[in-house]
Every structure is written in structure tokens, then in C-alpha cells.
Amino acid sequence: MAVPGRAPVADVIASLTRDVANFPTPGVQFKDLTALFVDREAMGVVIDALADVASGSDLVAGIESRGSLVAAALAARLGIGVLSIRKRGKLPPPVLTEDYDREYGAAGMEIPADSLELRGRKVMVIDDVLATGGTLGAATRLLERTGAKVIGAAVVVELIALGGRKAIAPLHVHSLSQV
Ligand code: AMP
């Protein structure tokens, strides 16, 4: 799908978001951003917008899996490194773990322990969707345990009704679109 290069980023995102009712659990309206990621121009608009927001960071951390995908593209644009915050059980030990609740159930996320020197690094956390805020809150705690400084978070879509922004205050979240 062709997307006008100058369309406001929120319009670009909305035009390529597929709403899926009752997935992955009943009552959840899933935001499927696959078509957005596939579209070269739309991804360019999204990454441009995130690059403005994340310009003060020296590392971006993306939440597996869709947040990591966006974070990797952003890191390449900014010329900085990227850390993928992994789902529980994917990384070899030793790991640091944080458990959390999200819109559709409990989960855990991990990063390597000891092997990364993150102390003092200015990190921007990236995810696709902000819902209840459990995920971004846990990611922030995980990174802060390493001595990294989380300077903010950015998401492609914020689900306002679920109150995630308030739940993770004072962490500042920049959303490219709100629904
Ligand atoms: P939460 O922790 O409740 O803010 O949930 C955010 C995390 O769960 C993100 O990593 C999203 O990928 C995923 N997520 C939660 N709700 C949705 C939704 N309605 N559509 C797509 N992804 C979602």
C-alpha cells in the first residue's frame, strides 16, 4: 500500500493497523501492526518519528518480539546499539528476570546478567503497543537493575483506556498514536 510520505504519523499507523477482536484471549482487541512493518514508506515514517524522540539515547531496548523489530530499525537509523528484552526462557543463564502482568496475562522478561556493561547508559525502551503498562514497567525495572538510566519509552500505539501511562509514571512515554 502506498503511503504519502508527509502524512501525519498517527494517520499512517491507523491506516495500516488491523484490529482483531478476541485475540489472544476473549475481550482483547489485538492491534496487528504487521502490514505497517511490511510497508517500506510507512516504516520510514514511524522510524523518523521515533528517531526524533530517541535522539538523546545511546542505546535502545526493544521488547520481544515486535518491540525488538522496531528498536532494531531505530538503532540502525540512530547509529547506536540495540538490546532485545527477551521473553522468559529464551536466553541462556545467567539472566536477570522481571515478572509482570499485561493486558492478556502474566509473563516474564529477561536480559543477560553480568555480560553487558549497561551502567550509566542512556536507554530508550521501545514497544509496539502500550496497554496496561506492565510490560514497560518491568522492562524499566530490569534495565535499572543493571545501572542503566532509562530516559524514556516510546510506543507505536497507546491504548488510552487501559491507563498504562499513569501506571508507569513518572517514566515518560511518547506514543506515536493513541486510540
Ligand atoms: P501491557 O503490559 O498491558 O502494557 O501490554 C503491552 C505488551 O503486550 C506489548 O508488548 C504488546 O505487544 C502486547 N499487547 C498488549 N495488549 C495488546 C493489544 N491489544 N494489541 C497488541 N499487542 C498488545
Tab-separated table of C-alpha atoms and ligand atoms in Angstrom:
chain	number	residue	atom	x	y	z
A	1	MET	CA	0.000	0.000	0.000
A	2	ALA	CA	1.358	3.426	-0.907
A	3	VAL	CA	1.523	5.884	1.974
A	4	PRO	CA	2.080	9.576	1.326
A	5	GLY	CA	5.487	10.442	2.777
A	6	ARG	CA	4.177	13.531	4.557
A	7	ALA	CA	1.054	12.021	6.117
A	8	PRO	CA	0.949	12.533	9.897
A	9	VAL	CA	2.462	9.526	11.573
A	10	ALA	CA	-0.711	8.688	13.532
A	11	ASP	CA	-2.723	8.542	10.290
A	12	VAL	CA	-0.145	6.280	8.683
A	13	ILE	CA	-0.262	3.933	11.675
A	14	ALA	CA	-4.066	3.889	11.801
A	15	SER	CA	-4.339	3.152	8.095
A	16	LEU	CA	-2.151	0.049	8.409
A	17	THR	CA	-3.370	-1.332	11.743
A	18	ARG	CA	-5.622	-4.376	11.733
A	19	ASP	CA	-7.922	-4.768	14.731
A	20	VAL	CA	-8.516	-8.377	15.680
A	21	ALA	CA	-11.320	-8.994	18.156
A	22	ASN	CA	-10.899	-11.543	20.968
A	23	PHE	CA	-7.231	-12.322	20.321
A	24	PRO	CA	-5.227	-13.777	22.004
A	25	THR	CA	-7.892	-14.011	24.715
A	26	PRO	CA	-11.607	-13.140	24.807
A	27	GLY	CA	-12.255	-9.423	25.286
A	28	VAL	CA	-8.922	-8.235	23.904
A	29	GLN	CA	-8.876	-6.152	20.737
A	30	PHE	CA	-5.473	-7.035	19.297
A	31	LYS	CA	-3.599	-4.392	17.302
A	32	ASP	CA	-1.874	-6.215	14.471
A	33	LEU	CA	0.851	-3.963	13.031
A	34	THR	CA	2.249	-6.485	10.554
A	35	ALA	CA	1.138	-4.518	7.478
A	36	LEU	CA	2.749	-1.385	8.913
A	37	PHE	CA	6.094	-3.138	9.334
A	38	VAL	CA	5.906	-4.585	5.820
A	39	ASP	CA	5.308	-1.191	4.220
A	40	ARG	CA	8.663	0.473	3.462
A	41	GLU	CA	7.350	4.039	3.392
A	42	ALA	CA	5.199	3.652	6.480
A	43	MET	CA	8.094	2.129	8.421
A	44	GLY	CA	10.204	5.069	7.307
A	45	VAL	CA	7.640	7.493	8.732
A	46	VAL	CA	7.496	5.559	12.023
A	47	ILE	CA	11.261	5.300	12.386
A	48	ASP	CA	11.734	9.001	11.528
A	49	ALA	CA	9.277	9.929	14.289
A	50	LEU	CA	10.937	7.613	16.809
A	51	ALA	CA	14.382	8.919	15.885
A	52	ASP	CA	13.314	12.416	16.951
A	53	VAL	CA	12.081	11.072	20.281
A	54	ALA	CA	15.100	8.848	20.965
A	55	SER	CA	17.838	11.196	19.825
A	56	GLY	CA	19.188	11.626	23.382
A	57	SER	CA	19.739	7.920	23.976
A	58	ASP	CA	22.885	5.887	23.392
A	59	LEU	CA	21.118	2.509	23.418
A	60	VAL	CA	17.620	1.393	22.509
A	61	ALA	CA	15.978	-1.587	24.195
A	62	GLY	CA	13.101	-3.317	22.406
A	63	ILE	CA	10.571	-5.686	23.931
A	64	GLU	CA	10.470	-9.083	22.177
A	65	SER	CA	9.195	-9.520	19.667
A	66	ARG	CA	7.540	-6.629	17.874
A	67	GLY	CA	9.225	-4.001	20.032
A	68	SER	CA	12.628	-5.506	19.203
A	69	LEU	CA	11.850	-5.347	15.499
A	70	VAL	CA	11.082	-1.633	15.713
A	71	ALA	CA	14.019	-0.993	18.049
A	72	ALA	CA	16.482	-2.619	15.656
A	73	ALA	CA	15.380	-0.390	12.784
A	74	LEU	CA	15.548	2.645	15.062
A	75	ALA	CA	19.025	1.774	16.328
A	76	ALA	CA	20.288	1.425	12.764
A	77	ARG	CA	18.837	4.851	11.944
A	78	LEU	CA	20.451	6.458	15.012
A	79	GLY	CA	23.744	4.585	14.657
A	80	ILE	CA	23.559	3.170	18.176
A	81	GLY	CA	23.242	-0.288	19.709
A	82	VAL	CA	20.119	-2.291	20.409
A	83	LEU	CA	19.241	-4.649	23.241
A	84	SER	CA	16.366	-7.091	22.875
A	85	ILE	CA	14.487	-7.697	26.120
A	86	ARG	CA	13.574	-11.343	25.775
A	87	LYS	CA	10.655	-13.431	26.903
A	88	ARG	CA	11.379	-15.755	29.816
A	89	GLY	CA	13.295	-18.889	28.902
A	90	LYS	CA	14.838	-17.749	25.618
A	91	LEU	CA	18.261	-16.698	26.892
A	92	PRO	CA	20.972	-18.960	28.334
A	93	PRO	CA	21.879	-18.368	32.007
A	94	PRO	CA	22.813	-16.278	33.839
A	95	VAL	CA	19.904	-13.899	33.363
A	96	LEU	CA	18.117	-11.120	35.204
A	97	THR	CA	14.344	-11.684	35.319
A	98	GLU	CA	11.316	-9.482	35.981
A	99	ASP	CA	7.784	-10.836	36.239
A	100	TYR	CA	4.839	-8.689	35.248
A	101	ASP	CA	1.171	-8.555	34.305
A	102	ARG	CA	-0.033	-7.321	30.943
A	103	GLU	CA	-3.379	-6.877	29.228
A	104	TYR	CA	-3.640	-10.579	28.499
A	105	GLY	CA	-1.934	-12.435	31.297
A	106	ALA	CA	1.246	-12.735	33.345
A	107	ALA	CA	4.675	-13.055	31.774
A	108	GLY	CA	8.366	-12.722	32.486
A	109	MET	CA	11.161	-10.978	30.656
A	110	GLU	CA	14.905	-11.379	30.797
A	111	ILE	CA	18.243	-9.899	29.798
A	112	PRO	CA	21.718	-11.375	30.213
A	113	ALA	CA	23.239	-10.864	33.664
A	114	ASP	CA	26.902	-9.864	34.072
A	115	SER	CA	27.941	-9.931	30.406
A	116	LEU	CA	26.625	-6.467	29.499
A	117	GLU	CA	28.097	-3.203	30.770
A	118	LEU	CA	24.995	-1.061	30.908
A	119	ARG	CA	25.855	1.103	33.913
A	120	GLY	CA	25.277	4.760	33.043
A	121	ARG	CA	23.955	4.013	29.552
A	122	LYS	CA	21.070	6.240	28.465
A	123	VAL	CA	18.411	3.813	27.290
A	124	MET	CA	15.128	4.407	25.452
A	125	VAL	CA	12.685	1.493	25.721
A	126	ILE	CA	10.635	0.679	22.621
A	127	ASP	CA	7.483	-1.392	22.235
A	128	ASP	CA	4.703	-1.701	19.687
A	129	VAL	CA	1.697	-1.272	21.998
A	130	LEU	CA	1.201	0.279	25.446
A	131	ALA	CA	-1.799	-1.279	27.172
A	132	THR	CA	-1.773	-1.596	30.997
A	133	GLY	CA	1.877	-0.584	31.277
A	134	GLY	CA	3.011	-3.800	32.981
A	135	THR	CA	5.486	-4.609	30.239
A	136	LEU	CA	7.193	-1.222	30.075
A	137	GLY	CA	7.261	-1.025	33.863
A	138	ALA	CA	9.005	-4.385	34.141
A	139	ALA	CA	11.438	-3.529	31.330
A	140	THR	CA	12.371	-0.340	33.133
A	141	ARG	CA	12.963	-2.174	36.417
A	142	LEU	CA	15.069	-4.762	34.627
A	143	LEU	CA	17.273	-2.160	32.976
A	144	GLU	CA	17.620	-0.128	36.143
A	145	ARG	CA	18.927	-3.202	37.988
A	146	THR	CA	21.936	-3.052	35.643
A	147	GLY	CA	22.653	0.580	36.479
A	148	ALA	CA	21.356	1.822	33.130
A	149	LYS	CA	19.435	5.094	33.066
A	150	VAL	CA	16.059	4.717	31.351
A	151	ILE	CA	15.442	8.145	29.838
A	152	GLY	CA	12.004	7.304	28.453
A	153	ALA	CA	9.895	4.934	26.448
A	154	ALA	CA	8.215	5.115	23.071
A	155	VAL	CA	5.420	3.056	21.563
A	156	VAL	CA	3.740	2.935	18.181
A	157	VAL	CA	0.199	2.637	19.600
A	158	GLU	CA	-1.123	3.625	23.050
A	159	LEU	CA	-4.426	2.140	24.186
A	160	ILE	CA	-5.548	5.066	26.308
A	161	ALA	CA	-8.468	3.380	28.076
A	162	LEU	CA	-6.141	0.867	29.735
A	163	GLY	CA	-4.291	3.555	31.679
A	164	GLY	CA	-0.739	2.345	31.110
A	165	ARG	CA	0.748	5.826	31.020
A	166	LYS	CA	-0.445	6.568	34.563
A	167	ALA	CA	0.628	3.141	35.804
A	168	ILE	CA	4.259	3.657	34.826
A	169	ALA	CA	4.613	7.338	35.751
A	170	PRO	CA	6.991	9.081	36.233
A	171	LEU	CA	8.546	7.241	33.271
A	172	HIS	CA	7.778	9.404	30.270
A	173	VAL	CA	6.138	7.568	27.375
A	174	HIS	CA	5.960	9.034	23.918
A	175	SER	CA	3.229	7.454	21.775
A	176	LEU	CA	3.168	7.911	18.032
A	177	SER	CA	-0.586	7.269	18.044
A	178	GLN	CA	-3.335	6.977	20.664
A	179	VAL	CA	-6.590	5.072	20.383
B	1	AMP	P1	0.833	-4.131	28.735
B	1	AMP	O1	1.952	-4.693	29.541
B	1	AMP	O2	-0.512	-4.472	29.256
B	1	AMP	O3	1.032	-2.637	28.512
B	1	AMP	O4	0.904	-4.836	27.305
B	1	AMP	C1	1.830	-4.441	26.350
B	1	AMP	C2	2.505	-5.620	25.712
B	1	AMP	O5	1.585	-6.628	25.365
B	1	AMP	C3	3.194	-5.197	24.438
B	1	AMP	O6	4.419	-5.893	24.352
B	1	AMP	C4	2.229	-5.593	23.343
B	1	AMP	O7	2.928	-6.207	22.272
B	1	AMP	C5	1.281	-6.572	23.983
B	1	AMP	N1	-0.120	-6.139	23.892
B	1	AMP	C6	-0.957	-5.885	24.929
B	1	AMP	N2	-2.184	-5.582	24.506
B	1	AMP	C7	-2.131	-5.601	23.165
B	1	AMP	C8	-3.090	-5.344	22.127
B	1	AMP	N3	-4.352	-5.009	22.411
B	1	AMP	N4	-2.671	-5.469	20.852
B	1	AMP	C9	-1.409	-5.816	20.551
B	1	AMP	N5	-0.462	-6.067	21.474
B	1	AMP	C10	-0.813	-5.957	22.764
